[in-house]
Coordinates of C-alpha atoms in Angstrom, one line a residue:
M10 CA 6.0 3.0 -27.2
S11 CA 4.9 6.3 -25.6
I12 CA 7.0 9.3 -25.4
L13 CA 7.3 8.9 -21.8
A14 CA 8.6 5.4 -22.2
R15 CA 11.5 6.9 -23.9
N16 CA 12.1 9.4 -21.5
L17 CA 11.7 7.7 -18.2
P18 CA 14.6 5.2 -18.4
M19 CA 16.8 8.1 -18.9
A20 CA 15.3 10.4 -16.3
A21 CA 17.3 12.0 -13.7
L22 CA 20.5 10.2 -14.6
G23 CA 22.9 9.4 -17.6
V24 CA 22.1 12.9 -18.6
A25 CA 25.3 14.0 -20.4
G26 CA 26.4 15.5 -23.6
A27 CA 26.8 18.9 -24.9
L28 CA 24.4 21.7 -24.4
A29 CA 22.1 22.0 -27.2
L30 CA 19.7 24.7 -26.7
A31 CA 16.5 24.9 -28.6
A32 CA 14.2 27.8 -28.1
C33 CA 10.6 27.2 -28.3
G34 CA 7.5 29.6 -28.0
G35 CA 7.8 33.2 -26.8
G36 CA 10.7 33.9 -29.0
G37 CA 13.3 33.5 -26.4
T38 CA 13.7 35.8 -23.4
S39 CA 15.2 38.8 -22.3
A40 CA 15.5 37.4 -18.7
G41 CA 18.7 38.2 -16.7
P42 CA 20.5 36.2 -14.2
A43 CA 17.8 35.7 -11.9
G44 CA 15.5 34.3 -14.7
S45 CA 13.1 37.3 -14.7
A46 CA 13.7 40.7 -16.3
P47 CA 12.2 43.9 -15.3
A48 CA 9.1 44.9 -17.1
A49 CA 9.3 47.4 -20.0
S50 CA 7.2 50.4 -19.3
G51 CA 3.7 49.3 -19.2
G52 CA 4.6 45.7 -19.9
K53 CA 4.9 42.4 -18.2
T54 CA 7.7 41.0 -16.5
K55 CA 9.3 38.4 -18.4
V56 CA 10.0 35.0 -16.6
T57 CA 12.0 32.2 -18.2
M58 CA 11.1 28.5 -18.0
W59 CA 13.6 25.6 -18.8
T60 CA 12.1 22.3 -19.6
H61 CA 13.7 18.9 -20.9
N62 CA 11.0 18.4 -23.3
A63 CA 12.8 19.6 -26.5
G64 CA 12.4 16.1 -28.0
N65 CA 8.8 15.3 -26.6
E66 CA 6.7 17.3 -28.8
V67 CA 3.3 16.2 -27.2
E68 CA 4.5 17.2 -23.6
L69 CA 6.1 20.4 -24.9
K70 CA 2.7 21.4 -26.7
L71 CA 0.9 20.7 -23.5
V72 CA 3.3 22.9 -21.5
Q73 CA 3.0 25.6 -24.2
Q74 CA -0.8 25.5 -23.8
V75 CA -0.7 25.9 -20.0
T76 CA 1.8 28.8 -20.4
N77 CA -0.2 30.5 -23.1
D78 CA -3.4 30.3 -21.1
Y79 CA -1.4 31.5 -18.0
N80 CA 0.1 34.5 -19.7
A81 CA -3.3 35.6 -21.0
S82 CA -4.9 35.2 -17.6
Q83 CA -3.0 37.8 -15.9
D84 CA -1.1 41.3 -16.8
K85 CA 2.0 40.9 -14.6
Y86 CA 4.0 38.2 -15.9
E87 CA 4.8 36.6 -19.2
I88 CA 6.5 33.0 -19.0
T89 CA 8.6 32.2 -21.8
I90 CA 9.8 28.6 -22.5
Q91 CA 13.2 27.3 -23.4
A92 CA 13.3 23.5 -24.1
F93 CA 16.4 21.5 -24.0
P94 CA 16.9 17.9 -25.2
Q95 CA 16.7 15.5 -22.3
E96 CA 20.1 14.3 -22.9
S97 CA 21.7 17.5 -22.0
Y98 CA 19.2 19.3 -19.7
N99 CA 20.9 18.3 -16.3
D100 CA 24.2 19.8 -17.7
A101 CA 22.6 22.9 -18.6
I102 CA 21.2 23.3 -15.2
V103 CA 24.6 22.8 -13.6
S104 CA 26.2 25.1 -15.9
A105 CA 23.7 27.9 -15.4
A106 CA 23.8 27.3 -11.5
A107 CA 27.5 27.8 -11.5
S108 CA 27.4 31.0 -13.4
K109 CA 24.3 32.2 -11.5
S110 CA 21.9 32.2 -14.4
L111 CA 19.4 29.7 -13.7
P112 CA 15.9 30.4 -15.1
C113 CA 13.0 31.2 -12.6
L114 CA 11.0 28.3 -13.4
L115 CA 12.5 24.7 -14.4
D116 CA 11.6 21.1 -14.4
V117 CA 13.4 18.5 -12.3
D118 CA 13.3 14.7 -12.2
A119 CA 12.0 14.0 -8.7
P120 CA 14.6 12.0 -7.4
V121 CA 17.3 14.6 -8.2
M122 CA 15.3 17.5 -6.6
P123 CA 17.0 17.0 -3.1
S124 CA 20.4 17.2 -4.8
W125 CA 19.4 20.4 -6.5
A126 CA 17.7 21.9 -3.2
H127 CA 20.9 21.0 -1.3
A128 CA 23.0 22.7 -3.7
N129 CA 21.0 25.7 -3.4
Y130 CA 19.7 25.5 -7.0
L131 CA 16.2 25.6 -5.6
Q132 CA 14.0 27.6 -3.4
P133 CA 10.7 26.1 -1.7
L134 CA 7.5 26.6 -3.4
T135 CA 4.5 28.2 -1.8
I136 CA 1.3 26.4 -3.3
D137 CA -2.1 26.5 -1.6
A138 CA -2.6 23.1 0.2
K139 CA -6.2 23.0 -1.2
L140 CA -4.4 22.3 -4.5
T141 CA -1.7 19.8 -3.3
D142 CA -3.7 17.8 -0.9
P143 CA -5.7 15.8 -3.4
L144 CA -2.5 14.8 -5.5
L145 CA -0.9 11.3 -5.6
P146 CA 1.9 11.4 -3.1
G147 CA 4.6 10.7 -5.7
I148 CA 3.7 14.0 -7.4
K149 CA 4.7 16.2 -4.4
G150 CA 8.5 16.8 -4.1
A151 CA 9.5 17.4 -0.5
Y152 CA 12.9 17.7 1.1
N153 CA 13.7 18.7 4.7
D154 CA 10.0 18.9 5.3
K155 CA 9.5 21.7 2.5
L156 CA 7.7 21.5 -0.9
Y157 CA 10.4 22.0 -3.5
S158 CA 8.8 20.6 -6.7
L159 CA 5.3 19.5 -8.0
G160 CA 4.4 17.3 -11.0
F161 CA 1.5 17.4 -13.3
Y162 CA 1.4 13.5 -13.2
D163 CA 3.2 10.4 -12.0
A164 CA 3.9 6.8 -13.3
A165 CA 3.9 3.5 -11.9
L166 CA 5.1 0.0 -12.5
G167 CA 3.5 -3.4 -12.9
I168 CA 3.7 -6.5 -14.6
V169 CA 2.0 -6.7 -18.0
T170 CA 0.8 -10.2 -19.2
R171 CA -2.1 -11.9 -20.9
K172 CA -4.8 -13.9 -19.1
S173 CA -4.6 -16.8 -21.6
I174 CA -1.0 -17.2 -20.6
L175 CA -1.7 -17.7 -16.8
T176 CA -4.8 -20.0 -17.5
D177 CA -3.0 -22.1 -20.1
N178 CA -0.3 -22.7 -17.5
D179 CA -2.8 -23.2 -14.5
I180 CA -1.2 -20.0 -12.7
R181 CA -3.0 -18.1 -10.1
I182 CA -4.2 -14.5 -11.2
P183 CA -2.9 -12.4 -8.5
T184 CA -4.9 -9.5 -7.3
I185 CA -3.7 -6.0 -5.9
D186 CA -4.7 -7.2 -2.3
Q187 CA -3.1 -10.5 -2.9
P188 CA -0.1 -10.5 -5.0
W189 CA 2.2 -13.3 -5.9
T190 CA 4.5 -14.7 -3.2
L191 CA 8.2 -15.1 -4.0
E192 CA 7.4 -18.7 -4.4
E193 CA 4.6 -18.2 -6.6
F194 CA 6.4 -15.8 -8.9
D195 CA 9.3 -18.2 -9.2
A196 CA 6.7 -21.0 -10.0
A197 CA 4.9 -19.2 -12.6
L198 CA 8.1 -18.2 -14.3
A199 CA 9.1 -22.0 -14.2
K200 CA 5.8 -23.1 -15.5
I201 CA 6.1 -20.7 -18.4
K202 CA 9.6 -21.8 -19.3
A203 CA 8.6 -25.3 -19.2
S204 CA 5.9 -24.7 -21.7
G205 CA 8.5 -24.0 -24.3
K206 CA 6.4 -21.4 -26.0
Y207 CA 8.4 -18.5 -25.2
D208 CA 12.2 -17.4 -25.6
Y209 CA 12.0 -16.0 -22.0
P210 CA 9.2 -15.9 -19.5
L211 CA 9.9 -12.3 -18.3
D212 CA 11.0 -9.2 -19.9
A213 CA 12.7 -7.2 -17.0
G214 CA 13.9 -4.3 -19.2
T215 CA 17.7 -4.9 -19.4
G216 CA 17.7 -2.9 -22.7
W217 CA 17.3 0.2 -20.9
T218 CA 20.0 1.8 -18.7
G219 CA 20.4 4.9 -16.5
E220 CA 17.6 5.9 -14.0
W221 CA 15.6 2.7 -15.3
Y222 CA 17.8 0.5 -13.1
P223 CA 17.0 2.0 -9.7
Y224 CA 13.5 3.0 -10.7
A225 CA 12.6 -0.7 -11.7
Y226 CA 14.9 -2.9 -9.7
S227 CA 15.4 -1.2 -6.5
P228 CA 11.7 -1.8 -5.6
L229 CA 12.4 -5.5 -5.9
L230 CA 15.5 -5.2 -3.6
Q231 CA 13.1 -3.2 -1.3
S232 CA 10.6 -6.0 -1.4
F233 CA 13.4 -8.4 0.0
G234 CA 13.7 -6.1 2.8
G235 CA 16.9 -4.3 1.6
D236 CA 17.4 -0.7 0.3
L237 CA 19.5 1.7 -1.4
I238 CA 20.5 3.7 1.8
N239 CA 19.5 3.3 5.3
R240 CA 16.6 5.9 5.6
A241 CA 16.8 6.3 9.3
D242 CA 19.3 9.2 8.8
F243 CA 20.6 8.7 5.3
S244 CA 24.3 8.4 6.5
T245 CA 25.1 4.9 5.2
A246 CA 24.3 2.1 3.0
E247 CA 26.1 -0.4 5.2
G248 CA 23.7 -3.3 6.1
V249 CA 20.8 -2.4 3.8
L250 CA 22.3 -2.6 0.4
N251 CA 24.9 -5.4 1.4
G252 CA 22.9 -7.0 4.2
P253 CA 21.4 -10.6 4.2
Q254 CA 18.3 -9.4 2.5
A255 CA 19.8 -7.4 -0.3
V256 CA 22.1 -10.4 -1.1
K257 CA 18.9 -12.6 -1.2
W258 CA 17.7 -10.1 -3.8
G259 CA 21.0 -10.1 -5.7
E260 CA 21.1 -13.9 -5.9
W261 CA 17.3 -14.2 -7.0
F262 CA 17.8 -11.3 -9.5
Q263 CA 20.9 -12.8 -10.8
G264 CA 19.0 -16.3 -11.0
L265 CA 16.7 -14.7 -13.5
F266 CA 19.2 -14.3 -16.1
K267 CA 21.5 -17.3 -15.1
N268 CA 18.3 -19.7 -15.4
K269 CA 17.3 -18.0 -18.8
L270 CA 14.0 -16.8 -17.1
A271 CA 15.0 -13.3 -18.5
N272 CA 17.1 -12.1 -21.2
P273 CA 20.2 -10.2 -20.0
K274 CA 20.6 -8.4 -23.2
E275 CA 17.1 -7.3 -24.2
S276 CA 16.6 -5.0 -27.1
E277 CA 16.0 -1.2 -26.4
D278 CA 12.5 -1.0 -28.0
R279 CA 11.1 -3.9 -25.7
T280 CA 8.9 -5.3 -28.4
D281 CA 9.2 -9.0 -27.6
F282 CA 6.2 -9.1 -25.6
L283 CA 4.2 -7.6 -28.3
Q284 CA 5.7 -10.2 -30.6
G285 CA 4.6 -13.0 -28.2
K286 CA 8.4 -13.9 -27.7
V287 CA 8.0 -13.3 -23.9
A288 CA 5.1 -14.1 -21.6
M289 CA 5.4 -11.1 -19.1
Q290 CA 6.9 -7.7 -19.0
W291 CA 8.1 -5.6 -16.0
N292 CA 7.2 -2.0 -17.3
G293 CA 5.7 1.3 -16.7
S294 CA 2.1 2.5 -17.1
W295 CA 3.2 4.2 -20.3
A296 CA 3.4 0.7 -22.0
I297 CA -0.2 -0.5 -21.4
G298 CA -1.5 1.2 -24.4
D299 CA 0.4 -0.7 -27.0
A300 CA -0.1 -4.0 -25.3
A301 CA -3.9 -3.4 -25.1
K302 CA -4.1 -2.5 -28.5
K303 CA -2.5 -5.6 -29.6
F304 CA -3.9 -8.2 -27.3
G305 CA -7.2 -6.5 -26.3
D306 CA -9.3 -7.9 -23.4
D307 CA -6.6 -10.7 -22.9
I308 CA -4.2 -8.1 -21.3
L309 CA -3.8 -8.1 -17.5
V310 CA -1.8 -5.5 -15.3
L311 CA -0.6 -7.5 -12.3
P312 CA 0.9 -6.0 -9.1
P313 CA 4.5 -6.5 -8.2
P314 CA 5.2 -9.8 -6.4
N315 CA 5.6 -9.7 -2.6
L316 CA 9.3 -11.0 -2.4
G317 CA 9.4 -11.0 1.4
K318 CA 8.7 -7.8 3.2
Q319 CA 5.9 -6.4 0.9
P320 CA 5.4 -5.3 -2.7
Y321 CA 6.8 -2.1 -3.7
I322 CA 7.1 0.0 -7.0
G323 CA 8.8 3.4 -7.5
A324 CA 7.1 6.8 -7.5
G325 CA 8.0 10.4 -8.7
S326 CA 8.5 11.6 -12.3
W327 CA 9.4 15.0 -13.7
Q328 CA 8.4 18.0 -11.4
W329 CA 8.4 21.8 -11.6
G330 CA 10.5 23.9 -9.3
M331 CA 11.8 27.3 -8.7
S332 CA 15.4 28.4 -8.9
A333 CA 16.8 29.8 -5.6
T334 CA 17.9 33.1 -7.5
C335 CA 14.3 33.7 -8.8
Q336 CA 13.1 37.1 -7.9
T337 CA 9.5 36.6 -9.0
P338 CA 8.4 33.7 -6.9
E339 CA 4.7 34.9 -7.4
A340 CA 5.1 34.2 -11.1
V341 CA 6.5 30.8 -10.5
N342 CA 3.9 29.7 -7.8
G343 CA 1.2 31.2 -10.0
W344 CA 2.0 29.3 -13.0
I345 CA 2.3 25.9 -11.2
S346 CA -1.1 26.7 -9.3
F347 CA -2.6 27.7 -12.6
G348 CA -1.2 24.4 -14.3
L349 CA -2.9 22.3 -11.5
Q350 CA -6.4 22.7 -12.8
D351 CA -7.9 19.5 -13.7
K352 CA -8.2 20.3 -17.4
Y353 CA -4.8 20.5 -17.9
L354 CA -3.6 17.5 -15.6
S355 CA -6.1 15.6 -17.4
A356 CA -4.6 16.4 -20.8
F357 CA -1.2 15.4 -19.5
S358 CA -2.6 12.2 -18.4
E359 CA -4.7 11.3 -21.6
Q360 CA -2.2 12.4 -24.1
L361 CA 0.9 11.0 -22.6
G362 CA -0.4 7.9 -20.7
N363 CA 0.7 9.1 -17.4
L364 CA -1.2 8.7 -14.2
P365 CA -3.8 11.3 -13.5
A366 CA -2.7 13.5 -10.6
S367 CA -5.8 13.1 -8.6
A368 CA -9.1 11.4 -8.1
S369 CA -10.9 14.3 -9.8
V370 CA -8.5 14.2 -12.8
Q371 CA -9.1 10.5 -12.9
A372 CA -12.8 11.0 -13.1
L373 CA -12.6 13.6 -15.9
G374 CA -10.7 11.5 -18.4
K375 CA -11.4 8.4 -20.2
K376 CA -8.0 6.3 -20.2
F377 CA -7.5 5.8 -16.6
R378 CA -11.3 5.9 -15.6
E379 CA -12.3 3.5 -12.9
G380 CA -12.6 -0.1 -14.1
T381 CA -10.1 0.3 -17.1
K382 CA -7.0 -1.8 -17.1
E383 CA -5.1 1.7 -16.8
S384 CA -6.7 2.3 -13.7
T385 CA -5.0 -0.6 -12.0
Y386 CA -1.7 1.5 -12.2
I387 CA -3.5 4.1 -10.0
E388 CA -4.1 1.4 -7.3
L389 CA -0.8 0.3 -7.3
A390 CA 0.7 3.7 -7.1
R391 CA -1.7 4.4 -4.0
K392 CA -0.9 1.1 -2.3
Y393 CA 2.7 0.3 -3.1
A394 CA 4.8 3.3 -4.4
L395 CA 8.0 4.1 -2.5
I396 CA 9.7 7.3 -3.5
R397 CA 13.5 6.7 -4.2
P398 CA 15.5 8.0 -1.1
P399 CA 15.1 11.7 -0.8
T400 CA 18.7 12.6 -0.1
P401 CA 21.1 14.8 -2.1
A402 CA 23.3 11.8 -2.4
Y403 CA 20.7 10.0 -4.7
P404 CA 22.4 10.8 -8.2
F405 CA 25.4 9.2 -6.7
I406 CA 23.6 6.2 -5.3
A407 CA 21.7 5.6 -8.5
K408 CA 24.7 5.4 -10.6
T409 CA 26.3 3.1 -8.1
F410 CA 23.4 0.8 -7.8
E411 CA 23.0 0.6 -11.6
K412 CA 26.8 -0.6 -11.9
A413 CA 26.1 -3.2 -9.3
A414 CA 22.9 -4.5 -10.8
A415 CA 24.5 -4.6 -14.1
D416 CA 27.5 -6.5 -12.7
I417 CA 25.1 -9.0 -10.9
I418 CA 23.1 -9.7 -14.2
S419 CA 26.6 -10.5 -15.8
G420 CA 27.3 -12.9 -13.2
A421 CA 29.6 -11.1 -10.6
N422 CA 29.8 -12.3 -7.0
V423 CA 26.6 -10.7 -5.4
Q424 CA 28.0 -10.2 -2.0
D425 CA 31.2 -8.7 -3.6
A426 CA 29.4 -6.4 -6.1
L427 CA 27.0 -5.0 -3.2
N428 CA 30.0 -4.5 -0.9
T429 CA 31.7 -2.6 -3.5
A430 CA 28.6 -0.4 -4.1
V431 CA 28.3 0.3 -0.2
D432 CA 32.0 1.2 -0.1
A433 CA 31.5 3.8 -2.8
I434 CA 28.3 5.2 -1.5
D435 CA 29.8 5.6 2.1
K436 CA 32.9 7.2 1.0
N437 CA 30.8 9.8 -1.1
L438 CA 28.7 10.4 1.9
A439 CA 31.7 11.0 4.1
E440 CA 33.4 13.2 1.6
N441 CA 30.3 15.3 1.5
N442 CA 29.7 15.3 5.3
N443 CA 26.6 13.2 4.8
Y444 CA 25.2 16.0 2.8
Q445 CA 24.5 18.1 6.1

């Protein structure tokens, strides 16, 4: 399992625990409350960066390389890195914001960004459109029509399976342009179950928690025609999270587990597919490497099924932003712009198994080159990606949806579970004046 695979399920939410700071690179910083310290006589102005990558050696090394090269490329600023374990990162940000000691440069999980922007943790970025226009949509974090964050990569979901499983069971191999319908998907699961060769036809990822739930399962809800919140004005979840289409999703989703088509209590390592115990896996682009290594050319990456409205997958991963108190925006915008060079973006993609940020980055690397199985995820991201609702309420919505989905998996009444979620979300919106 790739490093990202361990990160993404925890991304954005469920980030709790004591602050555990691990200094990395640059030997710490002398930065003040605004995250930048005045230059010593004849020296550079130090600018502090915080990142969640303390437990991600490969990604942290890549960030350090960009930073070293940026520091060497100019004589005005010195970016210094402080890396936190992901589990304590968001708590560190909230604490620092309360004491007005945020660093200048920080990373933020894409769906959380609107919350931090609304709370005045962040200020908009100023990046040349020539650099941002070629990027995948999910890499650009916009809120209220302003660019607040930018990533160096994205990720995508798909169904991983083996061609031999589908052909042995006389199941049509879906294409990106013609995904399975709901009826075809259900029939495929039923055929595989009837074969008796697998513990379960599908690994849905129930061994993961936190942000994985809205990232993985809300696209299925949206494919039925529901959603986490009414995106017209983000003022209510009534009718979209508990309406007829959402109930259809919930009943279908619950049926996967009730009918033993998927295991409601999978292991966290999700190795059953690699062991041949399940036939299909709903997972991210980071997982294809191990699957291809195990099964070679037999591996297929399939699009999400069209469950009624259209197929969907999530979009948006970790991105870079600038604190509202930063006094050296030139340094932050400069570092991010510097990091958007194809050679760096390609390294993030190749070494982490993340989607390349643009077509030119895709062409530069090998892993996602046109025609590879990995490149299928790029096509899925371009055609079916839908960002999670860009509202400051998202962190609350995500946790609420996670509970509702978990209750549904456990056999709760679907309508009741969704009504409870809607009541909680609408109460939170009202208490916060709809985050106006």
